[in-house]
Amino acid sequence: MSSNIIYLDNNATTCVAPEVFEAMTPYLTEFYGNPSSIHRFGGQLAAKVEEARAQLGALIGAQNSEIIFTSCGTESDTTAIRSALSICPKRRKVVISKVEHPAVLNLGKELERNGYKVSIIPVDARGRLDMDRAREMIDSETAVVSVMWANNETGNIQPVIELGELARKNGALFHTDAVQAVGKVPMNLAELPIDMLSLSGHKFHAPKGIGALYVKRGVRFHPYIIGGHQEHGRRAGTENLASIVGLGKAAELALANIGHENTAVRALRDKLEQGVLASIPSVRINGDVEHRLPNTANISFEYIEGESILMLLDMHNICASSGSACTTGSLEPSHVLRAMGVPYTAAHGSIRFSFSRYNTEAEVDRVLEVLPPVIARLREISPYWKQQQN
Ligand code: PLP
């Protein structure tokens, strides 16, 4: 890790934990066999894959047979939604929310182009799902409801249990994109009405390029990637062994640290928010502050551009983000904040700070030192700010 960088963009990606790196290395150098081989050099590695599956299962409350390793969260989302449509060909409707990640939103657009009906649940000003509209939309035509567990931009936690129950009542499957929730929110899938769940290793200190899809026992499944017999024919392609080992280790560490996430990491986030509110005028915290991830702060600095704030912070070695990494660069305000009806003057100047267990209080102090002059400097040259002051 680069020591002089203050990395507050952990919802975009996280560092690989040193213990994860250490666990993975032998499977890149020494034990590089193919777990599907007949010879012992490769074949013995199948047990390592199962060990990682059990470690991940312990984190989310799943059995080994319910976990399929994939390449990333996006692949898991695609696989889940397309599987539901394949196994229920008579149902032609998908229900998603307006604040999904592009992995789901853009798949929805693609499905619409292919003749499916896609209903999109709106959210209120705090980013909370309109459950009355959800109840109207989820019906006997619906094959699958896919709503994220936690939002990547605001950290909002969605009512996945209620949605799962609604889906079940209507004979539809329920999938949740839990890419941001896994490792931050305790979960026991054995007890929840969730049929499928997506997760991604690089959001909780495993490497990029490894993810998983949970499919509840008894839920019918159709693979997306067809080929060899790996993952019991549910996801073809030679297992990414080292990364699977890394994902297992990261899950074990996440389980051990979940309390810390909800106390120490939360305290860092809250300290930043309180410090900003106390030292900078015309600021708003976006999202449902009572029901959100402990590590995420989404703050609007009104009347200035988020991109300019990021650039000046970057000059102080502080990494944050405006919207999701996938929309950064477009200069369009985030689709999530727009869905919430955040005014343009605020949405444009919104910054997401997302923490991990590797952040420190000294880093928050430093950000609180740097941020007020940065904002003041940008407001000095902002015509909108000047207009506001007159
Ligand atoms: N879903 C959510 C909520 C995310 O935040 C992300 C990544 O930012 C993804 C899906 C995509 O995950 P991956 O990068 O592993 O494809």
PDB file of N, CA, C and O and ligand atoms in Angstrom, residues 11-12 72-75 77 101 103 148 150 152 177 179-180 200 202-203 326, ligand 1:
ATOM      1  N   ASN A  11     -15.442   1.928  -1.863  1.00  0.00           N
ATOM      2  CA  ASN A  11     -16.581   1.319  -2.564  1.00  0.00           C
ATOM      3  C   ASN A  11     -16.249   1.098  -4.033  1.00  0.00           C
ATOM      4  O   ASN A  11     -16.942   0.349  -4.722  1.00  0.00           O
ATOM      5  N   ALA A  12     -15.194   1.756  -4.520  1.00  0.00           N
ATOM      6  CA  ALA A  12     -14.750   1.513  -5.901  1.00  0.00           C
ATOM      7  C   ALA A  12     -13.920   0.232  -5.942  1.00  0.00           C
ATOM      8  O   ALA A  12     -14.158  -0.659  -6.754  1.00  0.00           O
ATOM      9  N   CYS A  72     -16.666 -11.867 -11.280  1.00  0.00           N
ATOM     10  CA  CYS A  72     -16.898 -10.530 -10.689  1.00  0.00           C
ATOM     11  C   CYS A  72     -18.371 -10.359 -10.339  1.00  0.00           C
ATOM     12  O   CYS A  72     -19.199 -11.222 -10.665  1.00  0.00           O
ATOM     13  N   GLY A  73     -18.676  -9.219  -9.735  1.00  0.00           N
ATOM     14  CA  GLY A  73     -20.061  -8.922  -9.383  1.00  0.00           C
ATOM     15  C   GLY A  73     -20.942  -8.805 -10.620  1.00  0.00           C
ATOM     16  O   GLY A  73     -22.083  -9.280 -10.632  1.00  0.00           O
ATOM     17  N   THR A  74     -20.424  -8.193 -11.650  1.00  0.00           N
ATOM     18  CA  THR A  74     -21.204  -8.000 -12.880  1.00  0.00           C
ATOM     19  C   THR A  74     -21.605  -9.346 -13.483  1.00  0.00           C
ATOM     20  O   THR A  74     -22.752  -9.542 -13.886  1.00  0.00           O
ATOM     21  N   GLU A  75     -20.659 -10.280 -13.516  1.00  0.00           N
ATOM     22  CA  GLU A  75     -20.999 -11.604 -14.050  1.00  0.00           C
ATOM     23  C   GLU A  75     -22.062 -12.275 -13.185  1.00  0.00           C
ATOM     24  O   GLU A  75     -22.991 -12.911 -13.698  1.00  0.00           O
ATOM     25  N   ASP A  77     -24.400 -10.848 -11.353  1.00  0.00           N
ATOM     26  CA  ASP A  77     -25.695 -10.187 -11.605  1.00  0.00           C
ATOM     27  C   ASP A  77     -26.316 -10.705 -12.909  1.00  0.00           C
ATOM     28  O   ASP A  77     -27.490 -11.073 -12.952  1.00  0.00           O
ATOM     29  N   HIS A 101     -26.835  -0.532  -9.716  1.00  0.00           N
ATOM     30  CA  HIS A 101     -25.547  -0.348 -10.389  1.00  0.00           C
ATOM     31  C   HIS A 101     -25.758  -0.569 -11.901  1.00  0.00           C
ATOM     32  O   HIS A 101     -26.650  -1.330 -12.290  1.00  0.00           O
ATOM     33  N   ALA A 103     -24.426  -2.517 -13.750  1.00  0.00           N
ATOM     34  CA  ALA A 103     -24.411  -3.962 -14.032  1.00  0.00           C
ATOM     35  C   ALA A 103     -25.832  -4.497 -14.175  1.00  0.00           C
ATOM     36  O   ALA A 103     -26.086  -5.420 -14.965  1.00  0.00           O
ATOM     37  N   MET A 148     -30.678  -4.141  -5.211  1.00  0.00           N
ATOM     38  CA  MET A 148     -29.412  -4.216  -4.476  1.00  0.00           C
ATOM     39  C   MET A 148     -29.629  -4.205  -2.965  1.00  0.00           C
ATOM     40  O   MET A 148     -30.568  -3.583  -2.466  1.00  0.00           O
ATOM     41  N   ALA A 150     -27.278  -2.989  -0.786  1.00  0.00           N
ATOM     42  CA  ALA A 150     -26.806  -1.666  -0.351  1.00  0.00           C
ATOM     43  C   ALA A 150     -26.320  -0.897  -1.568  1.00  0.00           C
ATOM     44  O   ALA A 150     -25.684  -1.471  -2.462  1.00  0.00           O
ATOM     45  N   ASN A 152     -24.133   1.563  -3.804  1.00  0.00           N
ATOM     46  CA  ASN A 152     -22.701   1.865  -3.852  1.00  0.00           C
ATOM     47  C   ASN A 152     -22.403   3.351  -3.695  1.00  0.00           C
ATOM     48  O   ASN A 152     -21.311   3.722  -3.288  1.00  0.00           O
ATOM     49  N   ASP A 177     -28.136  -7.767  -5.489  1.00  0.00           N
ATOM     50  CA  ASP A 177     -26.746  -7.416  -5.733  1.00  0.00           C
ATOM     51  C   ASP A 177     -26.202  -6.935  -4.382  1.00  0.00           C
ATOM     52  O   ASP A 177     -26.510  -5.823  -3.939  1.00  0.00           O
ATOM     53  N   VAL A 179     -22.989  -6.686  -3.630  1.00  0.00           N
ATOM     54  CA  VAL A 179     -21.567  -6.404  -3.840  1.00  0.00           C
ATOM     55  C   VAL A 179     -21.037  -5.436  -2.779  1.00  0.00           C
ATOM     56  O   VAL A 179     -19.921  -5.584  -2.292  1.00  0.00           O
ATOM     57  N   GLN A 180     -21.859  -4.442  -2.383  1.00  0.00           N
ATOM     58  CA  GLN A 180     -21.387  -3.477  -1.384  1.00  0.00           C
ATOM     59  C   GLN A 180     -21.711  -3.901   0.043  1.00  0.00           C
ATOM     60  O   GLN A 180     -21.171  -3.338   0.991  1.00  0.00           O
ATOM     61  N   SER A 200     -18.630  -9.629  -4.789  1.00  0.00           N
ATOM     62  CA  SER A 200     -17.405  -9.388  -5.552  1.00  0.00           C
ATOM     63  C   SER A 200     -16.222  -9.237  -4.603  1.00  0.00           C
ATOM     64  O   SER A 200     -16.271  -8.430  -3.668  1.00  0.00           O
ATOM     65  N   HIS A 202     -13.212  -7.908  -4.815  1.00  0.00           N
ATOM     66  CA  HIS A 202     -12.365  -6.709  -4.687  1.00  0.00           C
ATOM     67  C   HIS A 202     -12.994  -5.612  -3.841  1.00  0.00           C
ATOM     68  O   HIS A 202     -12.368  -4.591  -3.580  1.00  0.00           O
ATOM     69  N   LYS A 203     -14.240  -5.825  -3.395  1.00  0.00           N
ATOM     70  CA  LYS A 203     -14.860  -4.836  -2.508  1.00  0.00           C
ATOM     71  C   LYS A 203     -14.560  -5.143  -1.044  1.00  0.00           C
ATOM     72  O   LYS A 203     -14.894  -4.367  -0.172  1.00  0.00           O
ATOM     73  N   CYS A 326     -17.877   4.019 -12.357  1.00  0.00           N
ATOM     74  CA  CYS A 326     -18.321   3.738 -13.721  1.00  0.00           C
ATOM     75  C   CYS A 326     -18.901   4.970 -14.385  1.00  0.00           C
ATOM     76  O   CYS A 326     -18.962   5.053 -15.594  1.00  0.00           O
TER      77      CYS A 326
HETATM   78  N1  PLP B   1     -22.802  -3.899  -8.079  1.00  0.00           N
HETATM   79  C1  PLP B   1     -22.442  -2.915  -7.248  1.00  0.00           C
HETATM   80  C2  PLP B   1     -23.434  -2.401  -6.255  1.00  0.00           C
HETATM   81  C3  PLP B   1     -21.160  -2.366  -7.331  1.00  0.00           C
HETATM   82  O1  PLP B   1     -20.816  -1.367  -6.512  1.00  0.00           O
HETATM   83  C4  PLP B   1     -20.261  -2.879  -8.288  1.00  0.00           C
HETATM   84  C5  PLP B   1     -18.909  -2.285  -8.450  1.00  0.00           C
HETATM   85  O2  PLP B   1     -18.711  -1.099  -8.239  1.00  0.00           O
HETATM   86  C6  PLP B   1     -20.680  -3.929  -9.121  1.00  0.00           C
HETATM   87  C7  PLP B   1     -21.960  -4.413  -8.989  1.00  0.00           C
HETATM   88  C8  PLP B   1     -19.771  -4.528 -10.132  1.00  0.00           C
HETATM   89  O3  PLP B   1     -18.861  -5.391  -9.517  1.00  0.00           O
HETATM   90  P1  PLP B   1     -17.561  -5.885 -10.314  1.00  0.00           P
HETATM   91  O4  PLP B   1     -16.660  -4.715 -10.415  1.00  0.00           O
HETATM   92  O5  PLP B   1     -17.003  -6.974  -9.483  1.00  0.00           O
HETATM   93  O6  PLP B   1     -18.048  -6.382 -11.631  1.00  0.00           O
END
